[in-house]
Amino acid sequence: MPKKFHLGWFTNFTADEWNDPLAAGGGKPWNGKYYVEMAQALERACFDYLMLEDTLMLSDAYGHSTEMYLKKAIMVPKHDPAPLAALVAASTSRMGIVSTLSTMAYPPFLLARLCATIDNIAEGRFGWNIVTSGEDTAAQNFGMDKLPPRELRYEMAHEYMDVVNQLFASWDPDAVVMDRVTDTYADFSKVRPIHFEGKYFKCRGPLNTVPCPQGRPTYVQAGGSPTGRAFAAKHADSIIAVANGVAGMKAYRDDVRSKAAAMGRNPDDIKVLFLAAPLLGDTDEEARDKFNKLITSPAFIEHSLAKYGSFTDVDFSKYELDKPLPGKLTTNGEQGSLDKFQQFGSNKTLRQLVADGGTSSSIELVGAPDTVAAKMGEAMEEVGGDGFLIKSPFRNNSRRYTAEITEGLIPALKRRGLVRTEYTQSYLRDTLREF
Ligand SMILES: Cc1cc2nc3c(=O)[nH]c(=O)nc-3n(C[C@H](O)[C@H](O)[C@H](O)COP(=O)(O)O)c2cc1C
């Protein structure tokens, strides 16, 4: 039997396929029902988790203007993923739900309380995607002029994790006794303040919620820099990653696994899921045709450049499409994504870089469901595990794309014995550790 791998689904709480020819019901995802239906389809397909990306600003990186972002709904509107996570949790029963929450934005107490609340609503299926934010425009929404430099952000985030871990542990798992005989709800001796005083944070504690069913939420992280990977190796239960091709995926996974082992953790407790954007057709030719049309369309090129601009704070509108980039670009934002995109040293034109990397897929997955399933299986065998985080290669999520994956690709993967066919665990962390 082949080794099974894990699947997550990547989206944010954003516009749906409002302008698609098959979108009679589109345009109103804001009550969350669109995402609930998506989550239920993913749960029927046995995904490990639905991951909700988030950022906290409206970008003006592309051409120093918000026009492109608002006109084309690129990375905006973006509604708060936390209430959606609660709604999805209440409308599903087995799949995990992960929300991004930034350590820059939330005081640790509020974040720990929010996570404990959602993990209880989700009955142990909630995950927190730990981010430090990556844009000056986001920092400016929180009283700063500029985003702190990456190294400082991570130093603060390590201390932040100390605070929230102590808060999650501030109630013993058996603190709630509900003893009718003594009329005792909670045993006060099992709930303690933390009196945390660090360099950046100060917090009295304890939490005023009951404990998380999982003890603490499942931790998801996406650090790409050496410091980011070390952070993930220390804290994460699952890492969401981008890499260039199978060799890049293997190098990434090997690196975080060895970092985790050096810290005394079992590397198998960390599941690295690589971003992948499968593009399917009834036949390989049809899929290839769709892919070629997509990556050469002016709308896709503009969309990709604006999107990369928003999470790297780089203005790609100033570079010529048919020339290579003038030199190596750096950012205080998502350097890993930028490095993957710019393929420094390849001498490819910007147009070629978009064709290669515009969908953000770690490997190219274009073909009929069986072809793509086989390719995913081969890639995982070479990489060693642990799975993929699937996102749409198209501009928006769509019901059609969700159906293609859940009704086409997933059955092909299941026929090959490559992915789960049932949930056996109650909690998300246990689901991830099942294999
Ligand atoms: C698949 C993936 C998803 C990410 N999701 C988010 C997100 O939702 N919000 C966010 O602010 N950053 C997000 N990031 C950025 C990471 O948190 C991190 O800042 C980035 O990977 C760069 O790593 P570094 O900070 O170590 O340089 C994501 C990155 C990747 C690869």
CSV table of C-alpha atoms and ligand atoms in Angstrom, one decimal:
chain,number,residue,atom,x,y,z
A,1,MET,CA,0.0,0.0,0.0
A,2,PRO,CA,1.3,3.5,-0.8
A,3,LYS,CA,1.9,5.9,2.1
A,4,LYS,CA,-1.1,8.2,2.5
A,5,PHE,CA,-0.8,12.0,2.5
A,6,HIS,CA,-2.8,14.8,4.0
A,7,LEU,CA,-4.9,17.4,2.3
A,8,GLY,CA,-5.8,20.9,3.2
A,9,TRP,CA,-7.8,23.5,1.3
A,10,PHE,CA,-6.6,27.1,1.1
A,11,THR,CA,-8.9,30.1,0.7
A,12,ASN,CA,-9.8,33.4,2.4
A,13,PHE,CA,-13.2,34.9,3.3
A,14,THR,CA,-13.4,36.8,0.0
A,15,ALA,CA,-15.5,37.4,-3.1
A,16,ASP,CA,-16.8,34.3,-4.9
A,17,GLU,CA,-17.3,33.6,-8.6
A,18,TRP,CA,-19.7,36.6,-9.0
A,19,ASN,CA,-18.8,37.2,-12.7
A,20,ASP,CA,-18.5,33.6,-13.8
A,21,PRO,CA,-20.9,32.4,-16.5
A,22,LEU,CA,-22.2,29.7,-14.2
A,23,ALA,CA,-22.6,31.9,-11.1
A,24,ALA,CA,-26.3,32.5,-10.9
A,25,GLY,CA,-26.1,32.3,-7.2
A,26,GLY,CA,-22.8,34.1,-6.8
A,27,GLY,CA,-21.9,37.5,-5.5
A,28,LYS,CA,-23.2,37.1,-1.9
A,29,PRO,CA,-20.8,35.0,0.1
A,30,TRP,CA,-20.8,37.4,3.0
A,31,ASN,CA,-23.3,35.5,5.2
A,32,GLY,CA,-20.8,32.7,5.1
A,33,LYS,CA,-23.1,30.1,3.6
A,34,TYR,CA,-21.1,29.8,0.4
A,35,TYR,CA,-18.1,28.8,2.5
A,36,VAL,CA,-20.1,26.5,4.7
A,37,GLU,CA,-21.2,24.6,1.5
A,38,MET,CA,-17.6,24.5,0.4
A,39,ALA,CA,-16.5,23.2,3.8
A,40,GLN,CA,-19.2,20.5,3.7
A,41,ALA,CA,-18.0,19.4,0.2
A,42,LEU,CA,-14.4,19.2,1.5
A,43,GLU,CA,-15.5,17.2,4.6
A,44,ARG,CA,-17.4,14.7,2.4
A,45,ALA,CA,-14.1,14.4,0.5
A,46,CYS,CA,-12.2,13.9,3.8
A,47,PHE,CA,-9.9,16.9,3.8
A,48,ASP,CA,-7.9,17.3,7.0
A,49,TYR,CA,-8.6,21.0,7.2
A,50,LEU,CA,-9.9,24.1,5.6
A,51,MET,CA,-7.4,26.9,6.0
A,52,LEU,CA,-8.6,30.6,6.0
A,53,GLU,CA,-5.8,33.0,5.0
A,54,ASP,CA,-6.0,36.6,6.2
A,55,THR,CA,-4.3,39.9,6.0
A,56,LEU,CA,-5.3,43.2,7.6
A,57,MET,CA,-5.1,45.9,5.0
A,58,LEU,CA,-6.1,47.1,1.5
A,59,SER,CA,-3.0,47.0,-0.6
A,60,ASP,CA,-1.8,49.8,-2.9
A,61,ALA,CA,1.4,48.1,-3.9
A,62,TYR,CA,0.5,47.7,-7.6
A,63,GLY,CA,1.0,51.0,-9.3
A,64,HIS,CA,0.8,52.7,-5.9
A,65,SER,CA,-3.0,52.6,-6.2
A,66,THR,CA,-5.8,50.6,-4.7
A,67,GLU,CA,-7.6,50.6,-8.1
A,68,MET,CA,-6.6,47.2,-9.3
A,69,TYR,CA,-7.3,45.5,-6.0
A,70,LEU,CA,-10.8,46.9,-5.7
A,71,LYS,CA,-11.7,46.7,-9.3
A,72,LYS,CA,-10.7,43.1,-9.6
A,73,ALA,CA,-11.4,42.0,-6.0
A,74,ILE,CA,-7.7,41.0,-5.5
A,75,MET,CA,-7.0,40.2,-1.8
A,76,VAL,CA,-10.1,42.4,-1.0
A,77,PRO,CA,-12.8,42.4,0.2
A,78,LYS,CA,-11.5,40.2,3.0
A,79,HIS,CA,-13.8,39.5,5.9
A,80,ASP,CA,-12.7,38.4,9.3
A,81,PRO,CA,-12.0,34.6,9.2
A,82,ALA,CA,-12.6,34.0,12.9
A,83,PRO,CA,-16.4,34.2,12.9
A,84,LEU,CA,-16.4,32.2,9.7
A,85,ALA,CA,-14.3,29.5,11.3
A,86,ALA,CA,-16.9,29.3,14.1
A,87,LEU,CA,-19.7,29.1,11.5
A,88,VAL,CA,-17.9,26.4,9.5
A,89,ALA,CA,-17.1,24.5,12.7
A,90,ALA,CA,-20.7,24.5,13.7
A,91,SER,CA,-21.8,23.2,10.3
A,92,THR,CA,-19.3,20.4,10.0
A,93,SER,CA,-18.4,17.6,12.4
A,94,ARG,CA,-15.1,16.0,11.5
A,95,MET,CA,-12.9,18.2,9.4
A,96,GLY,CA,-10.5,20.8,10.9
A,97,ILE,CA,-10.9,24.5,10.4
A,98,VAL,CA,-7.9,26.8,10.6
A,99,SER,CA,-8.0,30.6,10.9
A,100,THR,CA,-5.2,33.0,10.4
A,101,LEU,CA,-4.7,35.5,13.3
A,102,SER,CA,-1.8,37.9,13.4
A,103,THR,CA,0.4,38.3,16.5
A,104,MET,CA,0.9,41.9,15.4
A,105,ALA,CA,-2.8,42.6,15.7
A,106,TYR,CA,-4.2,40.7,18.7
A,107,PRO,CA,-3.1,41.2,22.3
A,108,PRO,CA,-2.2,37.6,23.4
A,109,PHE,CA,-5.0,37.4,25.9
A,110,LEU,CA,-7.7,38.2,23.3
A,111,LEU,CA,-6.2,35.8,20.8
A,112,ALA,CA,-6.0,32.9,23.4
A,113,ARG,CA,-9.5,33.6,24.5
A,114,LEU,CA,-10.8,33.7,20.8
A,115,CYS,CA,-8.9,30.4,20.0
A,116,ALA,CA,-10.3,28.7,23.2
A,117,THR,CA,-13.8,29.8,22.3
A,118,ILE,CA,-13.6,28.5,18.7
A,119,ASP,CA,-11.8,25.3,19.6
A,120,ASN,CA,-14.8,24.6,22.0
A,121,ILE,CA,-17.3,25.5,19.3
A,122,ALA,CA,-15.4,23.2,17.0
A,123,GLU,CA,-15.1,20.5,19.7
A,124,GLY,CA,-11.3,20.2,19.2
A,125,ARG,CA,-11.0,20.8,15.4
A,126,PHE,CA,-9.7,24.4,15.4
A,127,GLY,CA,-6.3,25.4,14.2
A,128,TRP,CA,-4.6,28.8,14.5
A,129,ASN,CA,-2.4,29.9,11.5
A,130,ILE,CA,0.3,31.9,13.3
A,131,VAL,CA,1.4,34.9,11.3
A,132,THR,CA,3.3,38.0,12.2
A,133,SER,CA,1.9,40.1,9.2
A,134,GLY,CA,4.0,41.2,6.3
A,135,GLU,CA,2.9,44.6,5.1
A,136,ASP,CA,3.6,48.2,6.2
A,137,THR,CA,0.0,49.0,5.3
A,138,ALA,CA,-1.2,46.5,7.9
A,139,ALA,CA,1.2,47.9,10.5
A,140,GLN,CA,-0.3,51.3,9.8
A,141,ASN,CA,-3.7,50.0,10.8
A,142,PHE,CA,-2.3,49.2,14.3
A,143,GLY,CA,-0.6,52.5,15.2
A,144,MET,CA,2.8,51.8,13.6
A,145,ASP,CA,4.5,53.6,10.7
A,146,LYS,CA,6.3,50.5,9.5
A,147,LEU,CA,6.2,46.8,10.1
A,148,PRO,CA,9.0,45.8,12.5
A,149,PRO,CA,11.8,44.0,10.8
A,150,ARG,CA,11.4,40.2,10.3
A,151,GLU,CA,13.9,39.2,13.0
A,152,LEU,CA,12.2,41.4,15.6
A,153,ARG,CA,8.8,40.1,14.6
A,154,TYR,CA,9.8,36.6,15.2
A,155,GLU,CA,11.5,37.4,18.5
A,156,MET,CA,8.3,39.0,19.6
A,157,ALA,CA,6.3,36.1,18.3
A,158,HIS,CA,8.4,33.6,20.3
A,159,GLU,CA,7.5,35.5,23.5
A,160,TYR,CA,3.9,35.7,22.3
A,161,MET,CA,3.8,31.9,22.1
A,162,ASP,CA,5.1,31.7,25.6
A,163,VAL,CA,2.2,33.9,26.8
A,164,VAL,CA,-0.5,32.1,25.0
A,165,ASN,CA,0.8,28.7,25.8
A,166,GLN,CA,0.8,29.6,29.5
A,167,LEU,CA,-2.7,31.0,29.1
A,168,PHE,CA,-4.0,27.8,27.5
A,169,ALA,CA,-2.4,25.9,30.4
A,170,SER,CA,-3.9,28.3,33.0
A,171,TRP,CA,-6.8,25.9,33.5
A,172,ASP,CA,-6.0,22.3,34.3
A,173,PRO,CA,-7.8,20.0,31.9
A,174,ASP,CA,-10.0,18.7,34.8
A,175,ALA,CA,-10.7,22.2,36.3
A,176,VAL,CA,-14.4,22.0,35.4
A,177,VAL,CA,-15.9,19.5,37.8
A,178,MET,CA,-19.6,20.3,37.8
A,179,ASP,CA,-20.2,18.5,41.0
A,180,ARG,CA,-23.8,18.7,42.0
A,181,VAL,CA,-23.2,17.3,45.5
A,182,THR,CA,-20.9,20.2,46.5
A,183,ASP,CA,-22.5,22.7,44.0
A,184,THR,CA,-19.1,23.3,42.4
A,185,TYR,CA,-18.8,24.3,38.8
A,186,ALA,CA,-15.0,24.7,38.6
A,187,ASP,CA,-12.3,23.8,41.1
A,188,PHE,CA,-10.6,27.2,41.8
A,189,SER,CA,-7.3,25.5,42.8
A,190,LYS,CA,-7.0,24.2,39.3
A,191,VAL,CA,-7.1,27.7,37.6
A,192,ARG,CA,-4.1,29.9,38.1
A,193,PRO,CA,-3.0,33.4,37.0
A,194,ILE,CA,0.2,33.4,34.9
A,195,HIS,CA,1.7,36.7,35.9
A,196,PHE,CA,3.7,36.9,32.7
A,197,GLU,CA,6.2,39.7,32.4
A,198,GLY,CA,8.4,39.5,29.3
A,199,LYS,CA,10.3,42.0,27.1
A,200,TYR,CA,7.3,42.7,24.9
A,201,PHE,CA,4.2,41.4,26.7
A,202,LYS,CA,2.7,41.5,30.2
A,203,CYS,CA,-0.4,39.5,31.1
A,204,ARG,CA,-1.9,38.5,34.3
A,205,GLY,CA,-4.2,35.6,33.3
A,206,PRO,CA,-5.7,33.1,33.8
A,207,LEU,CA,-7.9,32.8,30.7
A,208,ASN,CA,-11.6,33.2,31.6
A,209,THR,CA,-12.7,30.5,29.2
A,210,VAL,CA,-12.8,26.8,29.9
A,211,PRO,CA,-9.8,24.9,28.4
A,212,CYS,CA,-9.5,24.0,24.7
A,213,PRO,CA,-10.6,20.5,24.0
A,214,GLN,CA,-7.2,20.0,22.3
A,215,GLY,CA,-5.4,21.7,25.3
A,216,ARG,CA,-4.3,24.3,22.9
A,217,PRO,CA,-5.4,24.8,19.3
A,218,THR,CA,-3.6,23.0,16.5
A,219,TYR,CA,-0.8,25.3,15.4
A,220,VAL,CA,-0.2,26.0,11.8
A,221,GLN,CA,2.6,28.2,10.5
A,222,ALA,CA,4.2,29.3,7.2
A,223,GLY,CA,7.5,30.8,7.9
A,224,GLY,CA,9.8,30.6,4.9
A,225,SER,CA,12.9,32.4,6.0
A,226,PRO,CA,15.5,30.5,8.1
A,227,THR,CA,14.1,32.3,11.2
A,228,GLY,CA,10.6,31.5,10.1
A,229,ARG,CA,11.4,27.8,9.6
A,230,ALA,CA,13.0,27.6,13.0
A,231,PHE,CA,9.9,29.2,14.5
A,232,ALA,CA,7.7,26.6,12.7
A,233,ALA,CA,9.9,23.7,13.7
A,234,LYS,CA,9.5,24.7,17.3
A,235,HIS,CA,5.8,25.4,17.4
A,236,ALA,CA,3.9,24.1,14.4
A,237,ASP,CA,1.7,21.0,14.1
A,238,SER,CA,1.4,21.7,10.4
A,239,ILE,CA,3.4,23.9,8.1
A,240,ILE,CA,1.9,25.4,5.0
A,241,ALA,CA,4.6,26.0,2.4
A,242,VAL,CA,5.5,27.0,-1.1
A,243,ALA,CA,8.5,25.5,-2.9
A,244,ASN,CA,9.8,25.2,-6.4
A,245,GLY,CA,9.2,21.7,-7.7
A,246,VAL,CA,9.8,18.4,-6.1
A,247,ALA,CA,13.5,19.1,-5.2
A,248,GLY,CA,12.5,22.3,-3.5
A,249,MET,CA,9.7,20.6,-1.6
A,250,LYS,CA,12.0,17.9,-0.4
A,251,ALA,CA,14.7,20.4,0.7
A,252,TYR,CA,12.1,22.4,2.6
A,253,ARG,CA,10.6,19.5,4.4
A,254,ASP,CA,14.0,17.9,5.2
A,255,ASP,CA,15.2,21.3,6.6
A,256,VAL,CA,12.2,21.8,9.0
A,257,ARG,CA,12.3,18.1,10.1
A,258,SER,CA,16.0,18.3,11.0
A,259,LYS,CA,15.4,21.6,12.8
A,260,ALA,CA,12.6,20.0,14.7
A,261,ALA,CA,14.7,17.0,15.6
A,262,ALA,CA,17.5,19.2,16.8
A,263,MET,CA,15.0,20.8,19.2
A,264,GLY,CA,14.0,17.5,20.6
A,265,ARG,CA,10.7,17.2,18.7
A,266,ASN,CA,9.5,14.2,16.8
A,267,PRO,CA,9.5,15.4,13.2
A,268,ASP,CA,6.6,13.2,12.4
A,269,ASP,CA,4.5,15.5,14.6
A,270,ILE,CA,4.8,18.2,12.0
A,271,LYS,CA,2.9,17.9,8.7
A,272,VAL,CA,4.3,20.0,5.9
A,273,LEU,CA,1.5,20.7,3.3
A,274,PHE,CA,2.7,22.3,0.0
A,275,LEU,CA,0.5,24.8,-1.8
A,276,ALA,CA,-0.8,23.2,-5.0
A,277,ALA,CA,-3.2,24.5,-7.6
A,278,PRO,CA,-4.3,21.5,-9.7
A,279,LEU,CA,-6.0,22.4,-13.0
A,280,LEU,CA,-8.2,19.7,-14.3
A,281,GLY,CA,-9.8,18.7,-17.6
A,282,ASP,CA,-11.8,15.7,-18.9
A,283,THR,CA,-8.6,14.9,-20.8
A,284,ASP,CA,-5.0,15.9,-20.4
A,285,GLU,CA,-5.2,17.9,-23.7
A,286,GLU,CA,-8.3,19.8,-22.5
A,287,ALA,CA,-6.5,20.6,-19.2
A,288,ARG,CA,-3.4,21.7,-21.0
A,289,ASP,CA,-5.4,23.9,-23.3
A,290,LYS,CA,-7.2,25.6,-20.3
A,291,PHE,CA,-3.9,26.1,-18.5
A,292,ASN,CA,-2.2,27.7,-21.5
A,293,LYS,CA,-5.2,30.0,-22.0
A,294,LEU,CA,-5.1,30.9,-18.3
A,295,ILE,CA,-1.4,31.7,-17.9
A,296,THR,CA,-1.2,33.8,-21.1
A,297,SER,CA,-4.4,35.9,-20.5
A,298,PRO,CA,-3.7,39.5,-19.7
A,299,ALA,CA,-6.2,39.4,-16.8
A,300,PHE,CA,-4.3,36.5,-15.2
A,301,ILE,CA,-0.9,38.3,-15.6
A,302,GLU,CA,-2.2,41.5,-14.1
A,303,HIS,CA,-4.0,39.6,-11.3
A,304,SER,CA,-0.9,37.6,-10.4
A,305,LEU,CA,1.4,40.6,-10.4
A,306,ALA,CA,-1.0,42.6,-8.2
A,307,LYS,CA,-1.4,39.7,-5.9
A,308,TYR,CA,2.3,39.1,-5.5
A,309,GLY,CA,2.6,42.8,-4.9
A,310,SER,CA,0.1,42.8,-2.1
A,311,PHE,CA,2.0,40.3,0.0
A,312,THR,CA,5.5,41.4,-0.9
A,313,ASP,CA,4.9,45.2,-1.0
A,314,VAL,CA,6.7,45.1,-4.4
A,315,ASP,CA,5.3,47.3,-7.2
A,316,PHE,CA,5.5,44.9,-10.2
A,317,SER,CA,3.7,47.4,-12.5
A,318,LYS,CA,7.0,49.2,-13.0
A,319,TYR,CA,8.8,46.2,-14.6
A,320,GLU,CA,8.6,45.3,-18.3
A,321,LEU,CA,6.8,42.1,-19.0
A,322,ASP,CA,9.2,40.9,-21.7
A,323,LYS,CA,12.4,41.5,-19.8
A,324,PRO,CA,14.0,39.8,-16.8
A,325,LEU,CA,13.6,41.6,-13.5
A,326,PRO,CA,16.5,44.1,-13.0
A,327,GLY,CA,18.0,42.4,-10.0
A,328,LYS,CA,17.2,40.3,-6.9
A,329,LEU,CA,14.2,41.7,-5.1
A,330,THR,CA,13.9,41.6,-1.3
A,331,THR,CA,11.0,42.3,1.0
A,332,ASN,CA,10.2,42.6,4.7
A,333,GLY,CA,7.1,40.7,3.8
A,334,GLU,CA,6.8,37.2,2.2
A,335,GLN,CA,10.4,36.7,1.1
A,336,GLY,CA,9.9,32.9,0.5
A,337,SER,CA,7.0,33.6,-1.9
A,338,LEU,CA,9.0,36.3,-3.6
A,339,ASP,CA,12.0,34.0,-4.0
A,340,LYS,CA,9.9,31.3,-5.5
A,341,PHE,CA,8.3,33.7,-7.9
A,342,GLN,CA,11.4,35.6,-9.0
A,343,GLN,CA,13.6,32.5,-9.7
A,344,PHE,CA,16.7,34.7,-9.4
A,345,GLY,CA,19.4,33.8,-11.8
A,346,SER,CA,17.1,32.1,-14.3
A,347,ASN,CA,17.0,35.1,-16.6
A,348,LYS,CA,13.4,34.5,-17.4
A,349,THR,CA,11.2,37.4,-18.4
A,350,LEU,CA,8.5,38.6,-16.0
A,351,ARG,CA,5.9,37.1,-18.4
A,352,GLN,CA,7.6,33.7,-18.0
A,353,LEU,CA,7.8,34.1,-14.3
A,354,VAL,CA,4.0,34.7,-14.1
A,355,ALA,CA,3.4,31.6,-16.4
A,356,ASP,CA,5.6,29.5,-14.0
A,357,GLY,CA,4.5,30.9,-10.7
A,358,GLY,CA,1.3,32.9,-11.1
A,359,THR,CA,-0.9,30.1,-9.7
A,360,SER,CA,1.5,29.7,-6.7
A,361,SER,CA,1.5,25.9,-7.2
A,362,SER,CA,4.6,24.2,-5.8
A,363,ILE,CA,4.5,21.7,-8.7
A,364,GLU,CA,2.6,21.9,-12.0
A,365,LEU,CA,-0.5,19.8,-11.8
A,366,VAL,CA,-2.3,20.0,-15.1
A,367,GLY,CA,-4.3,17.1,-16.6
A,368,ALA,CA,-7.2,14.7,-16.2
A,369,PRO,CA,-7.9,13.7,-12.6
A,370,ASP,CA,-6.1,10.4,-12.9
A,371,THR,CA,-3.0,12.0,-14.4
A,372,VAL,CA,-2.9,14.6,-11.7
A,373,ALA,CA,-3.5,12.1,-8.9
A,374,ALA,CA,-0.6,10.0,-10.2
A,375,LYS,CA,1.7,13.0,-10.3
A,376,MET,CA,0.7,14.0,-6.7
A,377,GLY,CA,1.5,10.5,-5.6
A,378,GLU,CA,4.9,10.4,-7.3
A,379,ALA,CA,5.8,13.8,-5.9
A,380,MET,CA,4.9,12.8,-2.4
A,381,GLU,CA,6.9,9.6,-2.7
A,382,GLU,CA,10.0,11.6,-3.6
A,383,VAL,CA,9.5,14.3,-1.0
A,384,GLY,CA,8.7,11.8,1.7
A,385,GLY,CA,5.3,13.4,2.7
A,386,ASP,CA,3.2,15.0,4.1
A,387,GLY,CA,0.6,16.5,1.8
A,388,PHE,CA,-0.8,19.3,-0.2
A,389,LEU,CA,-2.8,22.4,0.5
A,390,ILE,CA,-5.0,22.9,-2.5
A,391,LYS,CA,-6.0,26.3,-3.8
A,392,SER,CA,-7.8,27.4,-7.0
A,393,PRO,CA,-5.5,28.4,-9.9
A,394,PHE,CA,-8.2,30.8,-11.0
A,395,ARG,CA,-9.0,34.3,-9.8
A,396,ASN,CA,-11.7,33.3,-7.5
A,397,ASN,CA,-13.0,30.3,-5.7
A,398,SER,CA,-15.9,28.7,-7.5
A,399,ARG,CA,-18.5,26.0,-6.9
A,400,ARG,CA,-17.3,24.5,-10.2
A,401,TYR,CA,-13.7,24.3,-9.0
A,402,THR,CA,-14.6,22.9,-5.7
A,403,ALA,CA,-16.7,20.2,-7.5
A,404,GLU,CA,-13.9,19.4,-9.9
A,405,ILE,CA,-11.5,18.7,-7.0
A,406,THR,CA,-13.9,17.0,-4.6
A,407,GLU,CA,-15.8,14.9,-7.3
A,408,GLY,CA,-12.9,14.4,-9.7
A,409,LEU,CA,-9.5,14.6,-8.2
A,410,ILE,CA,-10.2,13.2,-4.7
A,411,PRO,CA,-11.9,10.0,-5.9
A,412,ALA,CA,-8.9,9.4,-8.2
A,413,LEU,CA,-6.6,9.9,-5.2
A,414,LYS,CA,-8.7,7.6,-3.1
A,415,ARG,CA,-8.8,4.9,-5.8
A,416,ARG,CA,-5.0,4.9,-5.6
A,417,GLY,CA,-5.1,4.6,-1.8
A,418,LEU,CA,-3.2,7.9,-1.5
A,419,VAL,CA,-5.5,9.9,0.8
A,420,ARG,CA,-7.9,9.3,3.7
A,421,THR,CA,-11.2,7.8,3.0
A,422,GLU,CA,-12.6,8.3,6.5
A,423,TYR,CA,-12.0,10.3,9.7
A,424,THR,CA,-11.1,8.2,12.7
A,425,GLN,CA,-10.1,10.9,15.2
A,426,SER,CA,-12.1,13.6,17.0
A,427,TYR,CA,-9.4,16.3,17.3
A,428,LEU,CA,-7.6,18.1,14.4
A,429,ARG,CA,-4.1,17.5,15.9
A,430,ASP,CA,-4.9,13.7,16.1
A,431,THR,CA,-6.2,13.7,12.6
A,432,LEU,CA,-2.9,15.1,11.4
A,433,ARG,CA,-0.9,12.6,13.4
A,434,GLU,CA,-3.0,9.6,12.3
A,435,PHE,CA,-0.5,8.9,9.5
B,1,LIG,C1,0.9,28.9,2.0
B,1,LIG,C2,1.1,30.2,2.8
B,1,LIG,C3,0.1,30.8,3.4
B,1,LIG,C4,0.3,32.0,4.1
B,1,LIG,N1,-0.8,32.7,4.7
B,1,LIG,C5,-0.6,33.9,5.3
B,1,LIG,C6,-1.7,34.6,5.8
B,1,LIG,O1,-2.8,34.1,5.8
B,1,LIG,N2,-1.5,35.8,6.4
B,1,LIG,C7,-0.3,36.3,6.5
B,1,LIG,O2,-0.1,37.4,7.0
B,1,LIG,N3,0.8,35.7,6.0
B,1,LIG,C8,0.7,34.5,5.4
B,1,LIG,N4,1.7,33.8,4.8
B,1,LIG,C9,3.1,34.4,5.0
B,1,LIG,C10,3.8,33.7,6.2
B,1,LIG,O3,3.1,33.9,7.4
B,1,LIG,C11,5.2,34.2,6.2
B,1,LIG,O4,5.3,35.5,6.6
B,1,LIG,C12,5.9,34.0,4.9
B,1,LIG,O5,5.8,32.6,4.5
B,1,LIG,C13,7.3,34.4,4.9
B,1,LIG,O6,8.1,33.8,5.8
B,1,LIG,P1,9.0,34.6,6.7
B,1,LIG,O7,8.2,35.5,7.5
B,1,LIG,O8,9.7,33.5,7.5
B,1,LIG,O9,9.9,35.3,5.8
B,1,LIG,C14,1.5,32.6,4.2
B,1,LIG,C15,2.6,32.0,3.5
B,1,LIG,C16,2.4,30.8,2.8
B,1,LIG,C17,3.6,30.1,2.2
